[in-house]
CSV table of C-alpha atoms in Angstrom, one decimal:
chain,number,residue,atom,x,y,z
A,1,UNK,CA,-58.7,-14.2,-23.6
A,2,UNK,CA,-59.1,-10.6,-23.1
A,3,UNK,CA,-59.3,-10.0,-19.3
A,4,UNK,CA,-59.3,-6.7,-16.8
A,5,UNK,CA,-59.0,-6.8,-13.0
A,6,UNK,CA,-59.3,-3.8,-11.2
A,7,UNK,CA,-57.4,-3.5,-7.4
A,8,UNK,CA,-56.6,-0.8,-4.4
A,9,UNK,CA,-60.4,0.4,-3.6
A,10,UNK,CA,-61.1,1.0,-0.5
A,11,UNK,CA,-62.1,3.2,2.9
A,12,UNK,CA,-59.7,6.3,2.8
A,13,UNK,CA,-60.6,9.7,5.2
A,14,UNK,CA,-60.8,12.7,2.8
A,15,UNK,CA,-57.6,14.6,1.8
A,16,UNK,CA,-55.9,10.7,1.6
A,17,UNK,CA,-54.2,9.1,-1.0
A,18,UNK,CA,-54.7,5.4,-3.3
A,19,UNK,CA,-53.2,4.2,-6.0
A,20,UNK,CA,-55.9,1.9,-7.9
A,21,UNK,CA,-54.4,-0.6,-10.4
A,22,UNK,CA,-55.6,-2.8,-13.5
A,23,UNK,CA,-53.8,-5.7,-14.9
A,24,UNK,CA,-54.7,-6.5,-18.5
A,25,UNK,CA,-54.2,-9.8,-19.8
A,26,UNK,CA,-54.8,-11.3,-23.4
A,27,UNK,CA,-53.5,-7.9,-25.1
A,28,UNK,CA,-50.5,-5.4,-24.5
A,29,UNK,CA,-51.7,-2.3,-22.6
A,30,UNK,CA,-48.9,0.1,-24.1
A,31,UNK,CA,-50.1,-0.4,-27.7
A,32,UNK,CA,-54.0,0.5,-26.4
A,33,UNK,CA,-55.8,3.5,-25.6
A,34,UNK,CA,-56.9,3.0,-22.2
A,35,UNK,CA,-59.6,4.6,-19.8
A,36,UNK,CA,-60.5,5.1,-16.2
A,37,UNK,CA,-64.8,5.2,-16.0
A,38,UNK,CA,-66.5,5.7,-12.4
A,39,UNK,CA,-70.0,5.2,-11.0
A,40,UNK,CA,-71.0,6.7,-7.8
A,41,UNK,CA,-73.6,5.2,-5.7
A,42,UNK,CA,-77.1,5.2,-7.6
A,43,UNK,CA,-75.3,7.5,-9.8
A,44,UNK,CA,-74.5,7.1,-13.7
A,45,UNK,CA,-71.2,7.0,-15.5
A,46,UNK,CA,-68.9,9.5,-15.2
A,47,UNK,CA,-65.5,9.4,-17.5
A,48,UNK,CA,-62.5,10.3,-15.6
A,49,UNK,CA,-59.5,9.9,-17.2
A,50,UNK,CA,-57.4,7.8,-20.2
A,51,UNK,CA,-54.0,7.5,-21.5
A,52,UNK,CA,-53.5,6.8,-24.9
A,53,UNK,CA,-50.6,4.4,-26.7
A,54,UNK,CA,-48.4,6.9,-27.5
A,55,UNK,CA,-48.7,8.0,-23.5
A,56,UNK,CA,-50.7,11.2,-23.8
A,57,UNK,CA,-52.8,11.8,-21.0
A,58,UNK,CA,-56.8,12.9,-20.4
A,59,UNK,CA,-58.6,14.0,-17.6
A,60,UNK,CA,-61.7,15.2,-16.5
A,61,UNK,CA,-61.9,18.5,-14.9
A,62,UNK,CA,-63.0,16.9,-12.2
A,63,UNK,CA,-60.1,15.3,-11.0
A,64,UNK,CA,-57.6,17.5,-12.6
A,65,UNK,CA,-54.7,17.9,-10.6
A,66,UNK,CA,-55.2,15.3,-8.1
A,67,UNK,CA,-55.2,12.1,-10.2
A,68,UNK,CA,-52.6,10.1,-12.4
A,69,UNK,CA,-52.8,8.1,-15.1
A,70,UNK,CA,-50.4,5.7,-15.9
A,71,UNK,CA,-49.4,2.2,-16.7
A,72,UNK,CA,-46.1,-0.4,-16.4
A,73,UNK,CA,-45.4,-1.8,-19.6
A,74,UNK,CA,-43.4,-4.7,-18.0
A,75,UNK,CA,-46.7,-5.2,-15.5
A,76,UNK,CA,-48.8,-4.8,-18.2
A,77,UNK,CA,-50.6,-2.8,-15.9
A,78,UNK,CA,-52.8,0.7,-15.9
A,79,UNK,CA,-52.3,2.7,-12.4
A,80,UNK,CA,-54.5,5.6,-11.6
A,81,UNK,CA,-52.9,7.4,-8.6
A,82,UNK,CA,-56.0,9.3,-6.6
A,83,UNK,CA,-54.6,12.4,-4.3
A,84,UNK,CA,-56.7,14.5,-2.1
A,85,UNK,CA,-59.6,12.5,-2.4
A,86,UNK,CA,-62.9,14.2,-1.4
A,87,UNK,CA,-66.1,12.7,-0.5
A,88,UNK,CA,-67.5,12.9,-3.8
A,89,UNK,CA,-64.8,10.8,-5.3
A,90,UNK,CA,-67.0,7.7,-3.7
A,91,UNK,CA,-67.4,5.3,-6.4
A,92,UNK,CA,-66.8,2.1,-8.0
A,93,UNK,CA,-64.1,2.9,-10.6
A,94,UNK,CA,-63.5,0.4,-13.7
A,95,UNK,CA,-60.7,0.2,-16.4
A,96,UNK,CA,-62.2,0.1,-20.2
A,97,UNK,CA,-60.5,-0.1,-23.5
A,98,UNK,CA,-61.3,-1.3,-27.0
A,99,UNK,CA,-59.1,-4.0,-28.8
A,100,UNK,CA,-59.7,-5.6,-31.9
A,101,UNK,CA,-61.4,-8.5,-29.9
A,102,UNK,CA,-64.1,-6.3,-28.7
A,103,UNK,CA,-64.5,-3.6,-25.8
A,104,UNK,CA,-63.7,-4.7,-22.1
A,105,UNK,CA,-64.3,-3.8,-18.5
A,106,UNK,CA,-63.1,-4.9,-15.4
A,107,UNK,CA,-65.4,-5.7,-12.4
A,108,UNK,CA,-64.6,-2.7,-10.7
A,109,UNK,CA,-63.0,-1.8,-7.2
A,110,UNK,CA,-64.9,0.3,-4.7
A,111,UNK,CA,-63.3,3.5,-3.4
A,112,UNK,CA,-65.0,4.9,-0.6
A,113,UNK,CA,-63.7,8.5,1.0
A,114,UNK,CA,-65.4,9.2,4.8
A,115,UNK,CA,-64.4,9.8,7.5
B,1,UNK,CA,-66.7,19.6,-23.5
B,2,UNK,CA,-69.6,17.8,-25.4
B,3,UNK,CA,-72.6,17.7,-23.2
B,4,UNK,CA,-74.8,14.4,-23.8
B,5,UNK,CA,-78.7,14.6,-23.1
B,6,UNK,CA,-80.7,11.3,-23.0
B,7,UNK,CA,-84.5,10.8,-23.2
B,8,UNK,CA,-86.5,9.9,-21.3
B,9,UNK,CA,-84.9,9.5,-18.4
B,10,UNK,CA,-87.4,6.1,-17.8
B,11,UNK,CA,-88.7,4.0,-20.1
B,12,UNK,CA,-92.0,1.6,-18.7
B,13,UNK,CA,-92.8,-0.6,-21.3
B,14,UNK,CA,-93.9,-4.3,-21.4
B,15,UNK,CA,-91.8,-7.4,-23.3
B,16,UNK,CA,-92.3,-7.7,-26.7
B,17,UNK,CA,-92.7,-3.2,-27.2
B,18,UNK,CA,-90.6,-1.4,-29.1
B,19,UNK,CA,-88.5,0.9,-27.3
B,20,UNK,CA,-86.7,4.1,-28.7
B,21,UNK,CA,-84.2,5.8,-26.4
B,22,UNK,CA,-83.1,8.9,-27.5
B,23,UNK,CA,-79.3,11.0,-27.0
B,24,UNK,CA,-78.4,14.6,-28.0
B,25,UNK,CA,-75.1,16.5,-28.3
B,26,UNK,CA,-74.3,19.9,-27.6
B,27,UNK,CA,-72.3,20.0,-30.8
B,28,UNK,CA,-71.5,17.5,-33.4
B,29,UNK,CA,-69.7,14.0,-32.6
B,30,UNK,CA,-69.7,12.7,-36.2
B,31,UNK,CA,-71.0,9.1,-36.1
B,32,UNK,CA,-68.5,8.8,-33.2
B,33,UNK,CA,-70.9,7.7,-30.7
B,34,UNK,CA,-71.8,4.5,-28.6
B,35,UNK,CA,-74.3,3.0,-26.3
B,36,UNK,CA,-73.5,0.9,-23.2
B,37,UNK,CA,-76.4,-1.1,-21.1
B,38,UNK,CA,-75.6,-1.6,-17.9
B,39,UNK,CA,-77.6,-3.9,-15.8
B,40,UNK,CA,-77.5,-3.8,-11.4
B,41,UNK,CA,-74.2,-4.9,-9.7
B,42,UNK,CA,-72.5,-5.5,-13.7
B,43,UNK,CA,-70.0,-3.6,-15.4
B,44,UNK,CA,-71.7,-1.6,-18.6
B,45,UNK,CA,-71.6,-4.0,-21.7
B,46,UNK,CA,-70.7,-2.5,-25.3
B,47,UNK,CA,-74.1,-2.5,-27.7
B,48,UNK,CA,-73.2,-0.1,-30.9
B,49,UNK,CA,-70.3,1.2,-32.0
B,50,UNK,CA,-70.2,4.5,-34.4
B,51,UNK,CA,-73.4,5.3,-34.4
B,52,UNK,CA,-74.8,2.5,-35.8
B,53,UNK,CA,-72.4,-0.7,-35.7
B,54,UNK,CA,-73.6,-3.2,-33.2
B,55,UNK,CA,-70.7,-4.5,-30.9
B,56,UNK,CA,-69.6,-8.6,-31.4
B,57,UNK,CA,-72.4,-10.7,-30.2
B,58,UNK,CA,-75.0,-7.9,-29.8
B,59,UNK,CA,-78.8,-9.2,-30.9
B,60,UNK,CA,-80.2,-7.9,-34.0
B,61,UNK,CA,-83.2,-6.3,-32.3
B,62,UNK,CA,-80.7,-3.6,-31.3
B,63,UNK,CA,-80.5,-0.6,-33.6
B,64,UNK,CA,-78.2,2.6,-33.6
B,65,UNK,CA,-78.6,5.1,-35.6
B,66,UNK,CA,-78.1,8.8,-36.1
B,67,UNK,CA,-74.9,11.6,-36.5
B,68,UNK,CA,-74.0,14.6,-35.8
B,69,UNK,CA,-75.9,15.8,-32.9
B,70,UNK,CA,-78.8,13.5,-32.0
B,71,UNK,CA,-78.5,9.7,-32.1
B,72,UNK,CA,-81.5,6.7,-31.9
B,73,UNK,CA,-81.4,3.3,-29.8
B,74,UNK,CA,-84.4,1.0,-31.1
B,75,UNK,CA,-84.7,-2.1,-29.5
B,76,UNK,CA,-87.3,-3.7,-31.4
B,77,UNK,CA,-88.9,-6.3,-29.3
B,78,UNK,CA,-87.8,-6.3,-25.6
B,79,UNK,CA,-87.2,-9.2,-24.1
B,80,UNK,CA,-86.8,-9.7,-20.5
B,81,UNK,CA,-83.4,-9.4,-20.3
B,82,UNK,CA,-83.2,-5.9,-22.0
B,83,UNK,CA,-84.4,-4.1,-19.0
B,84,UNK,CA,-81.7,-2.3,-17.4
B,85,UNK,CA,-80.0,1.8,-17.5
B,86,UNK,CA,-78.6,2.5,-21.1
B,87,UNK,CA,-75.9,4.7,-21.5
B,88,UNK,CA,-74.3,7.0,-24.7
B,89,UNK,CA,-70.9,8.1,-25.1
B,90,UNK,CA,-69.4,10.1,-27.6
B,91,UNK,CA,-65.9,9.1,-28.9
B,92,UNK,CA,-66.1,11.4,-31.9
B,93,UNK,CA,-64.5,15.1,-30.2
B,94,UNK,CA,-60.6,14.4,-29.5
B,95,UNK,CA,-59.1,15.1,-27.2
B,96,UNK,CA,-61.1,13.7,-24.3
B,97,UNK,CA,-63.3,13.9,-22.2
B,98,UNK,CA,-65.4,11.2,-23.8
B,99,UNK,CA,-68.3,12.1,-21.7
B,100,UNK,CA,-71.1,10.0,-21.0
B,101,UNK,CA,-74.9,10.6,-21.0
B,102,UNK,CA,-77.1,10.3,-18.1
B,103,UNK,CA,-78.5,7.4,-19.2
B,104,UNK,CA,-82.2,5.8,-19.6
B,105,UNK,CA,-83.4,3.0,-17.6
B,106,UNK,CA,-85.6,1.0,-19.0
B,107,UNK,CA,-88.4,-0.7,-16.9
B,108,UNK,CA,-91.0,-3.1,-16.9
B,109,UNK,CA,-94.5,-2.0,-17.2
């Protein structure tokens, strides 16, 4: 079974740093194109960011710069390191990808940047 | 970057309507487009798939069609379950950003 958990959210003051993880189980995340999507409170969906099988990265201008992709084969886990996070990173962030099963989320994991 | 417009923003219809959401692309996505609905506190939930492929276990009623730069959503008989925000993406312009819509909710009347 196809399954995505999303960890790391949380309270950080603006200008700090998180590192938000997702392990993938039921497929191999290296051999999948894989994305990061947020929501912001009340707010739509907003791609952010994706890496690709053969490890080509994709982000949005938004967070150009100050995030990371990137996964751990041996985990089988996709990372998204979040520097200098501002105010209006405030979200719930999920992992997404398509296998030949179907498409998947996780549940999501809350960041919230206040001070 | 491919700008998505969707329309209307709400949608207040009763069960048992029809409802037709609507998406437009600042330039052409091919048939490389899909629609997510997303209901309160869930993660978004694949519908269609290129254009105009419904997603494994996806109802009938729903209906995606269109390519290029304007793309259709018919549900064709709400039921109560089907109100919630609908969202496009388009997957067709590589690289990313596969940007998403704004989306339309759809309400009861």
């Amino acid at each position: 079974e196809v399954q995505l958990v999303e960890t790391g959210g949380d309270l950080i003051q603006p200008g700090g740093s998180l590192r938000l993880s997702c392990a993938a189980s039921g497929f191999t995340v290296s051999r999948n194109y894989m994305s990061w999507v947020r929501q912001a409170p009340g707010k739509g969906l907003e791609w952010v960011s994706a890496i690709h099988s053969d490890g080509s990265t994709y982000y949005a201008d938004s967070v150009k710069g100050r995030f990371t992709i990137s996964r751990d084969n041996a985990r089988n886990t996709l990372y998204l390191q979040m520097d200098s996070l501002r105010a209006e990173d405030t979200a719930v962030y999920y992992c997404e990808t398509t296998v030949p099963q179907g498409n998947y989320w996780g549940q999501g994991t809350l960041v919230t940047v206040s001070s | 970057e491919v700008v998505l417009t969707q329309s209307p923003a709400t949608l207040s219809l009763s069960p048992g309507e029809r409802a037709t959401l609507s998406c437009r692309a600042t330039q052409s996505v091919g048939s490389f487009l899909a629609w997510f609905q997303q209901k309160p506190a869930q993660a978004p939930r694949l519908l269609i798939y290129d254009a105009s492929n419904r997603a494994t276990g996806i109802p009938a009623r729903f209906r995606g069609s269109g390519s290029g730069t304007d793309f259709t959503l018919t549900i064709s008989s709400l039921e109560p379950e089907d109100f919630a925000v609908y969202y496009c993406q388009q997957r067709g312009n590589w690289p990313p950003p596969f940007t998403f819509g704004p989306g339309t909710k759809v309400e009861i009347k």
